[in-house]
PDB file of C-alpha atoms and ligand atoms in Angstrom:
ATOM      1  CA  UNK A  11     141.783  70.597  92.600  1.00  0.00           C
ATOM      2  CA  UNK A  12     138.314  72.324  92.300  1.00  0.00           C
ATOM      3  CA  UNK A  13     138.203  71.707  96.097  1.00  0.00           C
ATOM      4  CA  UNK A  14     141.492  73.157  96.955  1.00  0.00           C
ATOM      5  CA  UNK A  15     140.885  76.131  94.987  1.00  0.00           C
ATOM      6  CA  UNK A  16     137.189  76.736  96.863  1.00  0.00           C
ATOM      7  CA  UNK A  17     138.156  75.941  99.984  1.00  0.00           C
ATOM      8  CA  UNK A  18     140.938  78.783  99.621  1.00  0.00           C
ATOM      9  CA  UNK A  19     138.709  81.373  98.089  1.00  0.00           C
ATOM     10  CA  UNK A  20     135.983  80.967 100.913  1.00  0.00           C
ATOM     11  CA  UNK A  21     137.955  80.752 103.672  1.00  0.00           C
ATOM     12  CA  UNK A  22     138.532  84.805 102.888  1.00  0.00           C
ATOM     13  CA  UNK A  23     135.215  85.462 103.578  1.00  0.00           C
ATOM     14  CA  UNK A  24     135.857  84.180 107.682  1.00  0.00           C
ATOM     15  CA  UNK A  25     138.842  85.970 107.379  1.00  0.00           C
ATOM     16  CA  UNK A  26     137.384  89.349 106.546  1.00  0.00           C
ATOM     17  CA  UNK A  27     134.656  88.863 109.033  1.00  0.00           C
ATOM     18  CA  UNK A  28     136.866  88.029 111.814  1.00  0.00           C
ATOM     19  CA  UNK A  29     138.619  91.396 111.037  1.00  0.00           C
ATOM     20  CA  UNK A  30     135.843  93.160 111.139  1.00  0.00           C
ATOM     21  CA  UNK A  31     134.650  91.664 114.141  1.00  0.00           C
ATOM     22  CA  UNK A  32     137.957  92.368 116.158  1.00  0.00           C
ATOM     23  CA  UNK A  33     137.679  96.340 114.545  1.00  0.00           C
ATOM     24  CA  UNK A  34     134.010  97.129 115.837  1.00  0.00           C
ATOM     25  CA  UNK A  35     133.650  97.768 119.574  1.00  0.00           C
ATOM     26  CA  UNK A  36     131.063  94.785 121.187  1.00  0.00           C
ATOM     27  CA  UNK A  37     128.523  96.790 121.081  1.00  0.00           C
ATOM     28  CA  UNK A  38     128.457  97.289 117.541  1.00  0.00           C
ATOM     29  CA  UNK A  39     126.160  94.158 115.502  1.00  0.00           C
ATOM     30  CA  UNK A  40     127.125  93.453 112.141  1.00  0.00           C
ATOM     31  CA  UNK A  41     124.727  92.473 109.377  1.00  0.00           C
ATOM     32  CA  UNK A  42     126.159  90.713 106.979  1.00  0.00           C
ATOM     33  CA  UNK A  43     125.159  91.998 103.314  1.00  0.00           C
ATOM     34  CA  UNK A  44     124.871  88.912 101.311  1.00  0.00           C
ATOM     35  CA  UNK A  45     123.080  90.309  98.095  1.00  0.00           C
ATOM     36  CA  UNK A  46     123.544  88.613  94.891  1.00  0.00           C
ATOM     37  CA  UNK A  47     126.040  86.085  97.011  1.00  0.00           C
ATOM     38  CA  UNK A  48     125.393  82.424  96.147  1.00  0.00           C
ATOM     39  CA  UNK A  49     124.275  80.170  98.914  1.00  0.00           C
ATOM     40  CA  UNK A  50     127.455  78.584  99.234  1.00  0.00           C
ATOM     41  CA  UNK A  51     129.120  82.245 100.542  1.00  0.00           C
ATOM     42  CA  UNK A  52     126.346  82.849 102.786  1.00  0.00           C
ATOM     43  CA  UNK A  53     127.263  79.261 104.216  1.00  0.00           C
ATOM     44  CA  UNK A  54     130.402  79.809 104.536  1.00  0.00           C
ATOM     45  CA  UNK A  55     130.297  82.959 106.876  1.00  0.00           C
ATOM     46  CA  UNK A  56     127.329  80.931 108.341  1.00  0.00           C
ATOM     47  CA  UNK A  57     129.853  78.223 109.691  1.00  0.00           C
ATOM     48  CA  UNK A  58     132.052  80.829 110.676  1.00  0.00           C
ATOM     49  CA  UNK A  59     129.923  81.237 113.442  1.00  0.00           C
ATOM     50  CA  UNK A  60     127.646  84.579 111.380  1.00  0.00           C
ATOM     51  CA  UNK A  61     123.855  84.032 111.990  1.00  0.00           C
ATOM     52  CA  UNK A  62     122.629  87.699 110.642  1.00  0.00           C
ATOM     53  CA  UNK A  63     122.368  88.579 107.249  1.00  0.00           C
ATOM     54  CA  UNK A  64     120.629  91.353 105.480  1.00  0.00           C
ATOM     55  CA  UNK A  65     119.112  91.630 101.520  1.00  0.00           C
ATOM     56  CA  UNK A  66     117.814  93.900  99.742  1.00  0.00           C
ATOM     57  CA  UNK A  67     115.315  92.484  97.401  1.00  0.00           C
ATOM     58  CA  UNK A  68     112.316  90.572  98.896  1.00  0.00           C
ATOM     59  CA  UNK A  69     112.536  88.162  96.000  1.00  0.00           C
ATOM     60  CA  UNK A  70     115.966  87.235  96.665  1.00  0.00           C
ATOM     61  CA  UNK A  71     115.486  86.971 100.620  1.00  0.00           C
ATOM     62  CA  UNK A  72     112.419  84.608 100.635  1.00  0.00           C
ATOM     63  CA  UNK A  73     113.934  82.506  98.239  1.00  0.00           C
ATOM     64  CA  UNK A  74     117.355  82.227 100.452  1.00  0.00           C
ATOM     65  CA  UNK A  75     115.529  81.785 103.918  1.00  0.00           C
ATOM     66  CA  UNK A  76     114.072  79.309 102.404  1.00  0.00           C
ATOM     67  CA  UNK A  77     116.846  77.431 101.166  1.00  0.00           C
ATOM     68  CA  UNK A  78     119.398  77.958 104.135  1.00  0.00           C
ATOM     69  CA  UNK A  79     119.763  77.283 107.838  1.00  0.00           C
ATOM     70  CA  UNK A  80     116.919  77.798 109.906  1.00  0.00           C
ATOM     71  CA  UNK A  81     118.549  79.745 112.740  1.00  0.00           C
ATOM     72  CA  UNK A  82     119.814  82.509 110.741  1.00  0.00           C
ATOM     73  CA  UNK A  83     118.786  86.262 111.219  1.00  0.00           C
ATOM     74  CA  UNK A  84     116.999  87.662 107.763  1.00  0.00           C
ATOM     75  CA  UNK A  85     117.396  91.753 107.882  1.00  0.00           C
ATOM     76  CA  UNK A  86     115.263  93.321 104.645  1.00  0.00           C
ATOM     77  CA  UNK A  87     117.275  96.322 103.998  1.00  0.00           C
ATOM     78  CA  UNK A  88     116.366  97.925 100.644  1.00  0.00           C
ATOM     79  CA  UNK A  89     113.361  99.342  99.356  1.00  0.00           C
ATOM     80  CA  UNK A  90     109.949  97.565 100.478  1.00  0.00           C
ATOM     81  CA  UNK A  91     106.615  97.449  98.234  1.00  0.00           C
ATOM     82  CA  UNK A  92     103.554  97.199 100.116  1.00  0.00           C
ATOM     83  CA  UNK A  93     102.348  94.387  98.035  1.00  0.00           C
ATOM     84  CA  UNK A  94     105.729  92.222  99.030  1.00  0.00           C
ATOM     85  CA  UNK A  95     105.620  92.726 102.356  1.00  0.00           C
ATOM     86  CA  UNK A  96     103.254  89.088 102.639  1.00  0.00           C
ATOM     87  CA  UNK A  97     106.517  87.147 101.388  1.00  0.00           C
ATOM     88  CA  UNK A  98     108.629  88.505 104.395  1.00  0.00           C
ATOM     89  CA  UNK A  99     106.279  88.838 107.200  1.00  0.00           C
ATOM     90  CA  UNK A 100     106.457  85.266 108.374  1.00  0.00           C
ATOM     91  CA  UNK A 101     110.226  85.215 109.131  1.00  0.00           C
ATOM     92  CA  UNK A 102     111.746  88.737 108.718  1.00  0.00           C
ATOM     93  CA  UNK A 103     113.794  89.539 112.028  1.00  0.00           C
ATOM     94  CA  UNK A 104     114.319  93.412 111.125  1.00  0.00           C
ATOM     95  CA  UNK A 105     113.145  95.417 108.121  1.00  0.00           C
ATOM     96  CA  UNK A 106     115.490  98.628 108.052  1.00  0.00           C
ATOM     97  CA  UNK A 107     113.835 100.482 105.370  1.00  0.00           C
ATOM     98  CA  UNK A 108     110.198 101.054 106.900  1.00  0.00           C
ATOM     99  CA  UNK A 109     109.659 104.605 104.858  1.00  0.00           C
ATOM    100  CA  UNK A 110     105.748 104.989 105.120  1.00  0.00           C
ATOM    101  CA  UNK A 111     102.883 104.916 107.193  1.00  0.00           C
ATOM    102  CA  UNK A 112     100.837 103.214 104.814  1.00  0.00           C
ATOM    103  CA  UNK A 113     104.053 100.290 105.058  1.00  0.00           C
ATOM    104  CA  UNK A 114     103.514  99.767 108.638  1.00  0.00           C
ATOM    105  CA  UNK A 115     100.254  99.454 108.344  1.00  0.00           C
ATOM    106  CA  UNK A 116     100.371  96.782 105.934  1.00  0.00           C
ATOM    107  CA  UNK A 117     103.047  95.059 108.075  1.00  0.00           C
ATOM    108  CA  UNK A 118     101.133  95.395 111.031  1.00  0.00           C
ATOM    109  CA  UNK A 119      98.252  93.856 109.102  1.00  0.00           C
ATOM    110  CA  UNK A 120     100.011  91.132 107.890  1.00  0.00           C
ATOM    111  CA  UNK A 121     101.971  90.246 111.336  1.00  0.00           C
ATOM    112  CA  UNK A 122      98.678  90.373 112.914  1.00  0.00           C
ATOM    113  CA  UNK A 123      96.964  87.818 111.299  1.00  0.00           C
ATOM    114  CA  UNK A 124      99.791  85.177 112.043  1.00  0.00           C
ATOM    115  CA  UNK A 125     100.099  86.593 115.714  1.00  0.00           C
ATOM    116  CA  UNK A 126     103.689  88.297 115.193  1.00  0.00           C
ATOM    117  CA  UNK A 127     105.141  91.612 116.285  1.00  0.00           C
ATOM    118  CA  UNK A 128     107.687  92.662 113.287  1.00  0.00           C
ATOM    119  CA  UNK A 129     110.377  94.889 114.272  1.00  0.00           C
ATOM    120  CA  UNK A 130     111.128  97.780 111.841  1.00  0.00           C
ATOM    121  CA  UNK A 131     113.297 100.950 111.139  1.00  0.00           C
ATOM    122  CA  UNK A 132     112.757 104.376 109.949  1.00  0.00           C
ATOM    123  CA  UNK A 133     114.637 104.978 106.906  1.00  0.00           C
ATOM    124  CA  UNK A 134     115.650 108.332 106.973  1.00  0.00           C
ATOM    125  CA  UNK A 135     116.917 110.327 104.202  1.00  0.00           C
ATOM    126  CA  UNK A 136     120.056 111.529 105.183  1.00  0.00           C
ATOM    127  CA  UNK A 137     121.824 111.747 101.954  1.00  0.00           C
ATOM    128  CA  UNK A 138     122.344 114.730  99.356  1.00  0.00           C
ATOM    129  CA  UNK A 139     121.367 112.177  96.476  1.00  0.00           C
ATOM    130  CA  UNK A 140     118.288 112.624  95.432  1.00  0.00           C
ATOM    131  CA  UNK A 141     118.203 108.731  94.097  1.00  0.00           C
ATOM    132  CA  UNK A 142     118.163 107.341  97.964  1.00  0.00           C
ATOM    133  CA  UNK A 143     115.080 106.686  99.649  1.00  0.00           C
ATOM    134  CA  UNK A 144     113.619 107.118 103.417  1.00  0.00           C
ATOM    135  CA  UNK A 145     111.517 109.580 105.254  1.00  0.00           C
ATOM    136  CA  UNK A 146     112.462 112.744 106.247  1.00  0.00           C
ATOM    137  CA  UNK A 147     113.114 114.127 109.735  1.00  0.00           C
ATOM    138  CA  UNK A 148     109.783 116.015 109.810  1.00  0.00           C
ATOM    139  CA  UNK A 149     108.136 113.013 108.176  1.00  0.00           C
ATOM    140  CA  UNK A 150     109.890 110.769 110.431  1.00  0.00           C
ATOM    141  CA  UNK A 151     108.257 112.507 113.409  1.00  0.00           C
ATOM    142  CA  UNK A 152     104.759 112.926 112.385  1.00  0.00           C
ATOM    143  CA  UNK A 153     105.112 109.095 112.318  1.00  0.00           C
ATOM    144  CA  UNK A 154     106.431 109.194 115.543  1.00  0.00           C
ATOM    145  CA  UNK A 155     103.968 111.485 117.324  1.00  0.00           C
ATOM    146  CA  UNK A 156     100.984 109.802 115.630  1.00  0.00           C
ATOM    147  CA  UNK A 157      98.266 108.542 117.615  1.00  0.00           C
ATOM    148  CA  UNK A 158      97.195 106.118 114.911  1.00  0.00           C
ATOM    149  CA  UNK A 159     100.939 104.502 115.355  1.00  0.00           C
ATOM    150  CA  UNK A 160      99.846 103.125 118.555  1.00  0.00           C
ATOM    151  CA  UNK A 161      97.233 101.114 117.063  1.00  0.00           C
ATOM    152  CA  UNK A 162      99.654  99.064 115.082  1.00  0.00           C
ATOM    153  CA  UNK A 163     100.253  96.689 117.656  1.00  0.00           C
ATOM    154  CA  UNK A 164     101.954  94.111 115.607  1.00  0.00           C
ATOM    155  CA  UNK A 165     104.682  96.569 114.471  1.00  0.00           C
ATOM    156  CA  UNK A 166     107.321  97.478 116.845  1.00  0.00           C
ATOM    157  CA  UNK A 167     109.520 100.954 115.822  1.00  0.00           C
ATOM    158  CA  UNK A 168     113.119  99.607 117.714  1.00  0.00           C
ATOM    159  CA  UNK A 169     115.211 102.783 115.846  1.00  0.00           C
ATOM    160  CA  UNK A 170     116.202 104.400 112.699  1.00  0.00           C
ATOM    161  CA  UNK A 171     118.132 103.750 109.262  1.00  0.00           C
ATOM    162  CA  UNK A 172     120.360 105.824 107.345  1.00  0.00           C
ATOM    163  CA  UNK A 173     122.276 105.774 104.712  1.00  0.00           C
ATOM    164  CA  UNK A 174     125.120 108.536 103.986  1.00  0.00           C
ATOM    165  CA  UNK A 175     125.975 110.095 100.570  1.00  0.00           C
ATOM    166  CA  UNK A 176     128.337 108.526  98.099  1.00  0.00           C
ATOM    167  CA  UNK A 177     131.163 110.559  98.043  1.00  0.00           C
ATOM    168  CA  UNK A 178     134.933 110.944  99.186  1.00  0.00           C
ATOM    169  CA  UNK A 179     134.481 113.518 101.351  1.00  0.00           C
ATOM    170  CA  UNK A 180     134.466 112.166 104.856  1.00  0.00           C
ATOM    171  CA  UNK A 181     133.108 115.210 106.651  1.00  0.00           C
ATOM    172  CA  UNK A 182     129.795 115.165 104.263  1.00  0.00           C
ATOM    173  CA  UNK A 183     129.461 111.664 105.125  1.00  0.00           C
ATOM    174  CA  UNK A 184     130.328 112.647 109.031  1.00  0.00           C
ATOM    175  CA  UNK A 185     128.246 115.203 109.055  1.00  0.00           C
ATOM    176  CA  UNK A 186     124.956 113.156 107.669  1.00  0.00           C
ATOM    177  CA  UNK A 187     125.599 110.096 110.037  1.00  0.00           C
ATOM    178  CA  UNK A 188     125.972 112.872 112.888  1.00  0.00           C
ATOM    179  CA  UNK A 189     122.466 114.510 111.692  1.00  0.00           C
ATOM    180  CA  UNK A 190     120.812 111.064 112.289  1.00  0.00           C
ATOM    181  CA  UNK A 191     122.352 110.638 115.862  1.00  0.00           C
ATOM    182  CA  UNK A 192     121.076 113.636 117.017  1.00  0.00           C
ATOM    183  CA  UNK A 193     117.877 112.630 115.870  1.00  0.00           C
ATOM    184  CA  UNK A 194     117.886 109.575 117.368  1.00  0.00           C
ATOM    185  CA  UNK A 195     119.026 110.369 120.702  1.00  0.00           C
ATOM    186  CA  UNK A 196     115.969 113.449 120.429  1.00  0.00           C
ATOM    187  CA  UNK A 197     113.323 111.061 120.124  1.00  0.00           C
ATOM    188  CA  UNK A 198     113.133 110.239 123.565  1.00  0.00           C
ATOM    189  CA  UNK A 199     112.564 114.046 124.480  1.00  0.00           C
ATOM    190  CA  UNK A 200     109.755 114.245 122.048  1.00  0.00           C
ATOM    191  CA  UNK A 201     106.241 114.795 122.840  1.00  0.00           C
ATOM    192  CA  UNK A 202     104.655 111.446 122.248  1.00  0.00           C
ATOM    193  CA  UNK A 203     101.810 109.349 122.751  1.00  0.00           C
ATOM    194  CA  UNK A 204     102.732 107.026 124.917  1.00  0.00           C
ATOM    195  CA  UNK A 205     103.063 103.029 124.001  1.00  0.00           C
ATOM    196  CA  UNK A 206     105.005 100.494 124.218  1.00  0.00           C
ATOM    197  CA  UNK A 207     105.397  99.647 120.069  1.00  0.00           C
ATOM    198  CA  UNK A 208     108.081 102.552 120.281  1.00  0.00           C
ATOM    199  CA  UNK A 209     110.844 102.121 121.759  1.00  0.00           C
ATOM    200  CA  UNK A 210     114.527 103.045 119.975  1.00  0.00           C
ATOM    201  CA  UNK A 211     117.405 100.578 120.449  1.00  0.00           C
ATOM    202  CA  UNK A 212     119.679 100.222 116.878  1.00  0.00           C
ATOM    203  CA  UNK A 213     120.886 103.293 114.635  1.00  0.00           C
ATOM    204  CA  UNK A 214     121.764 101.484 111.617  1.00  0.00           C
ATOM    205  CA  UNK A 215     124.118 103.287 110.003  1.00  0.00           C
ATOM    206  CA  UNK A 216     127.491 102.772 108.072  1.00  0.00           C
ATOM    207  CA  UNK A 217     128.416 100.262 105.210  1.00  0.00           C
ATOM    208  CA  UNK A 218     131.739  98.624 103.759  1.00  0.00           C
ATOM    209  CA  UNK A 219     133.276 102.244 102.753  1.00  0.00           C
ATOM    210  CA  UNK A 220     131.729 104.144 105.866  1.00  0.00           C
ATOM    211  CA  UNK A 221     131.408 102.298 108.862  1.00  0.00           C
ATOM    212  CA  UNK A 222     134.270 103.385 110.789  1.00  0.00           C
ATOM    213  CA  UNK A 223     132.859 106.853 110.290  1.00  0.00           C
ATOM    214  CA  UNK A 224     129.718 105.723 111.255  1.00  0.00           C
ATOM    215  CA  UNK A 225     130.490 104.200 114.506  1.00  0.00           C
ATOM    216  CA  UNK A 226     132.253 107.074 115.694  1.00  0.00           C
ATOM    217  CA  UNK A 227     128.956 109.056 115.012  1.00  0.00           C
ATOM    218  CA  UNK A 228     127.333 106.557 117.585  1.00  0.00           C
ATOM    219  CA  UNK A 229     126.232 103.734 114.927  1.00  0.00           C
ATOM    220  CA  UNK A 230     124.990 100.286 116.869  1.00  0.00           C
ATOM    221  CA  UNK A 231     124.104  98.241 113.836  1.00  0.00           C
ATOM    222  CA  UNK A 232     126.762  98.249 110.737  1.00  0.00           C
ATOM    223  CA  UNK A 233     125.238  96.651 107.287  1.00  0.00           C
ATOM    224  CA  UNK A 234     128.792  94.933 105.668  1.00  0.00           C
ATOM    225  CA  UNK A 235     128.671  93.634 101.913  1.00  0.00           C
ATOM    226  CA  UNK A 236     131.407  94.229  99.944  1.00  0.00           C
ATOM    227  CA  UNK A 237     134.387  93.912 102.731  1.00  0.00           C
ATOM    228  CA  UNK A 238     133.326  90.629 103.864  1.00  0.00           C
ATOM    229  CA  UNK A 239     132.091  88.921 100.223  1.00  0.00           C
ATOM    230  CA  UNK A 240     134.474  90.956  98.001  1.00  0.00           C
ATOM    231  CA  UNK A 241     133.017  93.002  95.467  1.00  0.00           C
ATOM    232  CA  UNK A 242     129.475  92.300  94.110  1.00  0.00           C
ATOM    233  CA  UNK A 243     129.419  91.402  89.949  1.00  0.00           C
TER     234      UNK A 243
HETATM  235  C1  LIG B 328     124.274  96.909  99.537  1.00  0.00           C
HETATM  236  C2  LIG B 328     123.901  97.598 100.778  1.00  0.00           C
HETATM  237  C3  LIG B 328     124.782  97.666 101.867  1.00  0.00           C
HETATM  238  C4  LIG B 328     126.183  97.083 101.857  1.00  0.00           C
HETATM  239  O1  LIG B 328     126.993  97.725 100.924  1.00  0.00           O
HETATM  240  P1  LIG B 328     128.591  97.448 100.884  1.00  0.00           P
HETATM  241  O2  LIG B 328     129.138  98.700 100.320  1.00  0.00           O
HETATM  242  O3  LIG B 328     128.782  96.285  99.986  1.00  0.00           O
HETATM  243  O4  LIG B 328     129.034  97.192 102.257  1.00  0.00           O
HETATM  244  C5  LIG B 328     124.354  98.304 103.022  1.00  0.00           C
HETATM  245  N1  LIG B 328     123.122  98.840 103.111  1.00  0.00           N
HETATM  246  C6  LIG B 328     122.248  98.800 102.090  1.00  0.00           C
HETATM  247  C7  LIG B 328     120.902  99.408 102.268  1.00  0.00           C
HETATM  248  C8  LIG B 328     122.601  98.169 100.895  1.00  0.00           C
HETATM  249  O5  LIG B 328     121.715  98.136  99.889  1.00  0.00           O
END
């Protein structure tokens, strides 16, 4: 019985992220957001055929790469203290929410002394909350335009994060996500010191309530939680 009744409930989860999957051009990657999902959900998308997966509490995501498949993705997307950045360093494929020099340079420290690059995003403040973190534009740049970023050879920059206010008014949320684009496709016209740990490829942008929006505003990297797992407890 307990069988039937799991075997029912999870198969939802493939279900929902084979919709998704046929709704998002190909260009488009998905992260699944498994936090605060057991093991036993992540597995089950995991069989599916989903390798990527994205947390948001360093605690959470050491203790799960640990315990699950070795070939899947790990994406840190939530807040990062500098002093937790040791637990994630060995394994972490992306960290979205890079929002500090002083972070990178800690990453960068820690990557170097086991000989890896670690890829990271700019968080960017985009919302009207006050409550979300991430740099903003003019931080953002500074950053960008630094000579001292160059030196940071174990860090790579590959794009930007963003996350849109929390509201019901789709043009607000439009209008953020299409703030962040036009940031992103500026960076390669600004004045820069050139290197190659620099070099934009994913605007994340866009989550279970927003990501159609955000794709339209030129998203390449969606980060899906609740419409894939159902609703978090
Ligand atoms: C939780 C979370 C998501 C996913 O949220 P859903 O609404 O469940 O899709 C995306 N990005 C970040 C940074 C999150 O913390």
């Amino acid at each position: 019985m307990f069988v039937k009744y799991n075997f029912s409930f999870m198969s939802t989860i493939s279900d929902n992220l084979r919709k998704i999957k046929e709704s998002v051009p190909p260009g488009v990657k998905i992260i699944a957001v498994s936090k605060s999902m057991s093991p036993e959900k992540i597995l089950e998308a995991y069989h599916s055929g989903h390798k990527i997966f994205g947390e948001n509490r360093v605690q959470e995501l050491t203790v799960k790469y640990y315990d699950l498949p070795k070939d899947i993705e790990w994406h840190l997307i939530g807040h990062l203290q500098t002093n937790k950045v040791k637990h994630i360093v060995p394994f972490v494929s992306l960290i979205h929410s890079a929002d500090s020099f002083k972070l990178l340079m800690e990453i960068n420290n820690l990557a170097g002394k086991i000989n890896r690059v670690v890829s990271c995003l700019l968080q960017i403040h985009i919302a009207q909350e006050e409550t979300k973190s991430g740099l903003s534009y003019a931080e953002a740049e500074t950053i960008l335009q630094s000579e001292e970023l160059q030196q940071l050879k174990n860090v790579r920059i590959v794009g930007l994060m963003g996350m849109a206010t929390l509201t019901e008014d789709e043009n607000q949320i439009r209008k953020e996500f299409a703030s962040l684009r036009k940031f992103y496709d500026s960076f390669s016209l600004l004045p820069r010191v050139p290197g190659a740990n620099c070099q934009f490829e994913i605007l994340s942008m866009g989550m279970s309530s927003d990501y159609k929006i955000a794709i339209e505003e030129g998203s390449n990297m969606i980060r899906i939680g609740s419409a894939i797992f159902g609703e978090r407890k």
